[in-house]
Every structure is written in C-alpha cells, then in structure tokens.
mmCIF file of C-alpha atoms in Angstrom:
data_model
loop_
_atom_site.group_PDB
_atom_site.id
_atom_site.type_symbol
_atom_site.label_atom_id
_atom_site.label_comp_id
_atom_site.label_asym_id
_atom_site.label_seq_id
_atom_site.Cartn_x
_atom_site.Cartn_y
_atom_site.Cartn_z
ATOM 1 C CA MET J 1 -79.404 -3.481 -32.636
ATOM 2 C CA PHE J 2 -78.399 0.037 -33.511
ATOM 3 C CA SER J 3 -76.263 0.623 -36.537
ATOM 4 C CA SER J 4 -72.926 2.343 -36.083
ATOM 5 C CA LEU J 5 -74.365 5.553 -37.575
ATOM 6 C CA ALA J 6 -77.376 5.493 -35.240
ATOM 7 C CA THR J 7 -75.107 4.971 -32.232
ATOM 8 C CA ARG J 8 -72.932 7.916 -33.263
ATOM 9 C CA LEU J 9 -75.996 10.122 -33.731
ATOM 10 C CA LEU J 10 -77.349 9.192 -30.301
ATOM 11 C CA LEU J 11 -73.986 9.958 -28.680
ATOM 12 C CA ALA J 12 -73.794 13.299 -30.492
ATOM 13 C CA ALA J 13 -77.321 14.207 -29.376
ATOM 14 C CA ALA J 14 -76.576 13.219 -25.771
ATOM 15 C CA ALA J 15 -73.558 15.519 -25.771
ATOM 16 C CA VAL J 16 -75.674 18.588 -26.561
ATOM 17 C CA ILE J 17 -78.789 17.867 -24.485
ATOM 18 C CA PRO J 18 -78.470 19.367 -20.997
ATOM 19 C CA ALA J 19 -78.436 16.831 -18.164
ATOM 20 C CA ALA J 20 -80.414 19.021 -15.751
ATOM 21 C CA VAL J 21 -83.765 20.461 -16.655
ATOM 22 C CA ALA J 22 -84.760 22.047 -13.327
ATOM 23 C CA LYS J 23 -84.012 25.723 -12.800
ATOM 24 C CA PRO J 24 -80.912 26.673 -10.802
ATOM 25 C CA GLU J 25 -81.567 27.174 -7.088
ATOM 26 C CA GLN J 26 -79.842 28.791 -4.131
ATOM 27 C CA ILE J 27 -78.623 26.419 -1.417
ATOM 28 C CA ARG J 28 -79.049 27.661 2.140
ATOM 29 C CA ALA J 29 -78.416 26.704 5.756
ATOM 30 C CA VAL J 30 -81.208 26.536 8.323
ATOM 31 C CA GLN J 31 -79.329 26.415 11.663
ATOM 32 C CA SER J 32 -77.232 28.812 13.716
ATOM 33 C CA PRO J 33 -74.505 30.064 13.340
ATOM 34 C CA ILE J 34 -75.056 30.034 9.558
ATOM 35 C CA PHE J 35 -78.848 30.415 9.527
ATOM 36 C CA HIS J 36 -79.864 31.701 6.084
ATOM 37 C CA TYR J 37 -76.314 31.807 4.784
ATOM 38 C CA TYR J 38 -75.945 30.571 1.204
ATOM 39 C CA LEU J 39 -73.516 28.355 -0.698
ATOM 40 C CA GLN J 40 -70.988 30.268 -2.811
ATOM 41 C CA ALA J 41 -67.304 30.554 -3.654
ATOM 42 C CA TYR J 42 -65.083 32.282 -1.102
ATOM 43 C CA PRO J 43 -64.163 35.724 -2.478
ATOM 44 C CA GLN J 44 -60.482 35.316 -1.438
ATOM 45 C CA ASP J 45 -60.168 31.847 -3.041
ATOM 46 C CA PRO J 46 -62.913 30.783 -5.479
ATOM 47 C CA LYS J 47 -61.958 27.096 -5.145
ATOM 48 C CA ILE J 48 -63.244 27.092 -1.538
ATOM 49 C CA PRO J 49 -67.003 26.576 -1.057
ATOM 50 C CA VAL J 50 -68.416 28.657 1.789
ATOM 51 C CA MET J 51 -71.693 29.623 3.361
ATOM 52 C CA GLY J 52 -72.011 33.387 3.169
ATOM 53 C CA PRO J 53 -74.445 36.290 2.771
ATOM 54 C CA GLU J 54 -77.434 35.995 0.464
ATOM 55 C CA THR J 55 -76.323 39.105 -1.451
ATOM 56 C CA THR J 56 -73.348 37.170 -2.870
ATOM 57 C CA SER J 57 -74.995 33.739 -3.118
ATOM 58 C CA GLU J 58 -74.754 31.533 -6.189
ATOM 59 C CA TYR J 59 -77.378 29.411 -7.915
ATOM 60 C CA PHE J 60 -76.821 25.699 -8.543
ATOM 61 C CA ASN J 61 -77.978 22.965 -10.901
ATOM 62 C CA ILE J 62 -78.291 19.534 -9.305
ATOM 63 C CA GLY J 63 -78.133 16.360 -11.362
ATOM 64 C CA GLY J 64 -75.862 13.892 -9.557
ATOM 65 C CA TRP J 65 -73.400 16.758 -9.597
ATOM 66 C CA LEU J 66 -73.733 20.277 -8.192
ATOM 67 C CA GLN J 67 -72.777 22.981 -10.687
ATOM 68 C CA SER J 68 -72.801 26.730 -10.123
ATOM 69 C CA ALA J 69 -74.955 28.529 -12.670
ATOM 70 C CA ASN J 70 -72.918 31.660 -11.870
ATOM 71 C CA THR J 71 -69.430 30.285 -12.591
ATOM 72 C CA SER J 72 -70.030 26.835 -14.200
ATOM 73 C CA LYS J 73 -67.760 25.308 -11.494
ATOM 74 C CA TYR J 74 -68.609 21.907 -10.003
ATOM 75 C CA LEU J 75 -68.686 21.040 -6.285
ATOM 76 C CA ASN J 76 -66.397 18.060 -5.666
ATOM 77 C CA ILE J 77 -65.758 15.944 -2.552
ATOM 78 C CA GLY J 78 -62.173 15.232 -1.468
ATOM 79 C CA ASN J 79 -60.671 11.936 -0.324
ATOM 80 C CA ASP J 80 -59.586 13.122 3.141
ATOM 81 C CA ALA J 81 -58.733 10.478 5.768
ATOM 82 C CA THR J 82 -60.788 12.434 8.338
ATOM 83 C CA SER J 83 -64.561 12.139 8.701
ATOM 84 C CA TYR J 84 -64.907 15.656 7.317
ATOM 85 C CA LYS J 85 -64.272 15.742 3.577
ATOM 86 C CA THR J 86 -62.908 18.856 1.893
ATOM 87 C CA LEU J 87 -65.203 20.302 -0.745
ATOM 88 C CA THR J 88 -63.774 22.260 -3.682
ATOM 89 C CA PHE J 89 -65.044 24.044 -6.758
ATOM 90 C CA ALA J 90 -63.405 22.902 -10.002
ATOM 91 C CA ASP J 91 -63.822 23.176 -13.780
ATOM 92 C CA VAL J 92 -64.723 19.475 -14.098
ATOM 93 C CA THR J 93 -66.891 17.243 -11.985
ATOM 94 C CA ALA J 94 -65.263 14.432 -10.047
ATOM 95 C CA THR J 95 -68.357 13.849 -7.891
ATOM 96 C CA ASP J 96 -71.640 12.444 -9.143
ATOM 97 C CA ALA J 97 -73.001 11.628 -5.678
ATOM 98 C CA TRP J 98 -75.158 14.713 -5.006
ATOM 99 C CA ALA J 99 -78.895 14.202 -4.635
ATOM 100 C CA LEU J 100 -81.977 15.707 -3.042
ATOM 101 C CA GLU J 101 -84.112 14.269 -0.282
ATOM 102 C CA GLY J 102 -87.082 16.621 -0.266
ATOM 103 C CA ASP J 103 -85.339 20.003 -0.200
ATOM 104 C CA THR J 104 -82.214 18.641 1.566
ATOM 105 C CA ILE J 105 -78.852 18.240 -0.184
ATOM 106 C CA ILE J 106 -77.434 14.736 0.418
ATOM 107 C CA THR J 107 -74.980 12.270 -1.040
ATOM 108 C CA GLY J 108 -76.893 9.330 -2.484
ATOM 109 C CA GLN J 109 -77.090 5.934 -0.809
ATOM 110 C CA GLY J 110 -75.199 4.245 -3.670
ATOM 111 C CA SER J 111 -72.321 6.749 -3.595
ATOM 112 C CA THR J 112 -68.824 6.233 -2.166
ATOM 113 C CA TRP J 113 -69.943 8.087 0.965
ATOM 114 C CA GLY J 114 -73.376 6.476 1.318
ATOM 115 C CA ARG J 115 -76.338 8.624 2.295
ATOM 116 C CA GLN J 116 -74.892 11.663 4.067
ATOM 117 C CA LEU J 117 -76.812 14.816 4.892
ATOM 118 C CA ASN J 118 -74.527 16.415 7.492
ATOM 119 C CA PHE J 119 -72.013 19.136 6.808
ATOM 120 C CA LEU J 120 -69.327 20.780 8.921
ATOM 121 C CA VAL J 121 -68.640 24.516 8.621
ATOM 122 C CA CYS J 122 -65.567 26.337 9.934
ATOM 123 C CA GLN J 123 -65.326 30.106 10.145
ATOM 124 C CA LEU J 124 -62.923 31.778 7.715
ATOM 125 C CA SER J 125 -63.979 35.391 8.380
ATOM 126 C CA ALA J 126 -66.898 37.296 9.912
ATOM 127 C CA ASP J 127 -69.309 36.448 7.068
ATOM 128 C CA TYR J 128 -67.882 33.253 5.533
ATOM 129 C CA TRP J 129 -67.793 29.648 6.767
ATOM 130 C CA GLN J 130 -65.938 26.925 4.822
ATOM 131 C CA VAL J 131 -68.129 23.884 4.082
ATOM 132 C CA TYR J 132 -67.083 20.216 4.431
ATOM 133 C CA LEU J 133 -69.101 17.026 3.950
ATOM 134 C CA GLN J 134 -69.327 15.340 7.370
ATOM 135 C CA THR J 135 -69.356 11.524 7.480
ATOM 136 C CA GLY J 136 -68.650 11.161 11.218
ATOM 137 C CA SER J 137 -67.892 13.533 14.091
ATOM 138 C CA GLU J 138 -64.305 14.794 13.703
ATOM 139 C CA VAL J 139 -63.573 18.533 13.501
ATOM 140 C CA PRO J 140 -60.320 20.358 12.673
ATOM 141 C CA ALA J 141 -58.304 21.405 15.723
ATOM 142 C CA GLY J 142 -57.883 25.114 16.419
ATOM 143 C CA LYS J 143 -60.804 26.314 14.284
ATOM 144 C CA THR J 144 -64.229 27.712 15.150
ATOM 145 C CA CYS J 145 -66.591 25.125 13.654
ATOM 146 C CA SER J 146 -70.197 24.011 13.769
ATOM 147 C CA ASN J 147 -70.970 20.352 13.156
ATOM 148 C CA TYR J 148 -74.057 18.592 11.787
ATOM 149 C CA GLN J 149 -75.322 21.402 9.584
ATOM 150 C CA SER J 150 -77.741 20.607 6.769
ATOM 151 C CA LEU J 151 -78.087 22.380 3.432
ATOM 152 C CA HIS J 152 -81.395 23.005 1.667
ATOM 153 C CA LEU J 153 -83.053 24.434 -1.386
ATOM 154 C CA PRO J 154 -85.353 27.396 -0.760
ATOM 155 C CA CYS J 155 -88.636 26.482 0.897
ATOM 156 C CA LEU J 156 -90.739 24.207 -1.298
ATOM 157 C CA CYS J 157 -93.882 25.229 0.629
#
C-alpha cells in the first residue's frame, strides 16, 4: 500500500504530466460539400465548431477529449433530444468520449453515445459549416445541411 505522502506525490505528478503525447493535428473532411475543410472555431462565435478553410484551421490534441492547440478550448457534445448533437468549444472538457479509429474521429464504444463516426454539417456562411455529432438521421428544418460526414486526421499514408 502507498503511504499518504506517496499518494500525494503521485497525484501531484499526475497533475503536471500532459495527458496527450502525440503532436497536435488538423482535423479535415473528405466528402463534398466540405471536402478538405478543417475543424475550427467560427470567427463570428468562437463557441461554435465549424468546418472551414485550411488557412484558418486549428490543430487538436486527442486523448479521450479533443482540445484545440490554438485556443486550449475543448470540443464538447451536447445533450440534445434530436439525433444530431450540438458540439461546442468550452474552457473545460465535459466530453471524454473522443477516440480514433485509424485516422477517423469517432466517439468510443463505451461512451454515452456508443461508437459514432458520422457528423452532420449545416451551412452558416459561404465558407463555414457548423458541425454536429450525428447519432441517427434527423436534420434541422430550414437549413442547408449535409448528413453522414466523417472527420479525419491528415493522411497517415
């Protein structure tokens, strides 16, 4: 058994050791209409995750959570009643479900959402599409959207 001092030292060390060791990566789309658009914060509202031009893309650390290396914000999944779940950027992580399957961004099998790899995007402006996690087939009424998108790290070829 660890002594109280040893336990405190281990907890202190764990607090300063980074959880992710891989380098930050861009996250991109591979299908039209957002082919080679990249995950980033919407310039008009930085809480909204969007797919947009590579020139303004962000880089992300993945370790159960997705954290922007540019802004230190975390990508969280909302509790919407619809099959599409609102994603938001926030100062703290409320979502530890993010994982990789090859180069594909997914929610892990053991998460609240199960293994999900589909996303919904809805156009906000000419170059920006809001991103939602898709767990079914619903889409918001009155918006221009594209269902069943997948998000990927750059080619691991």
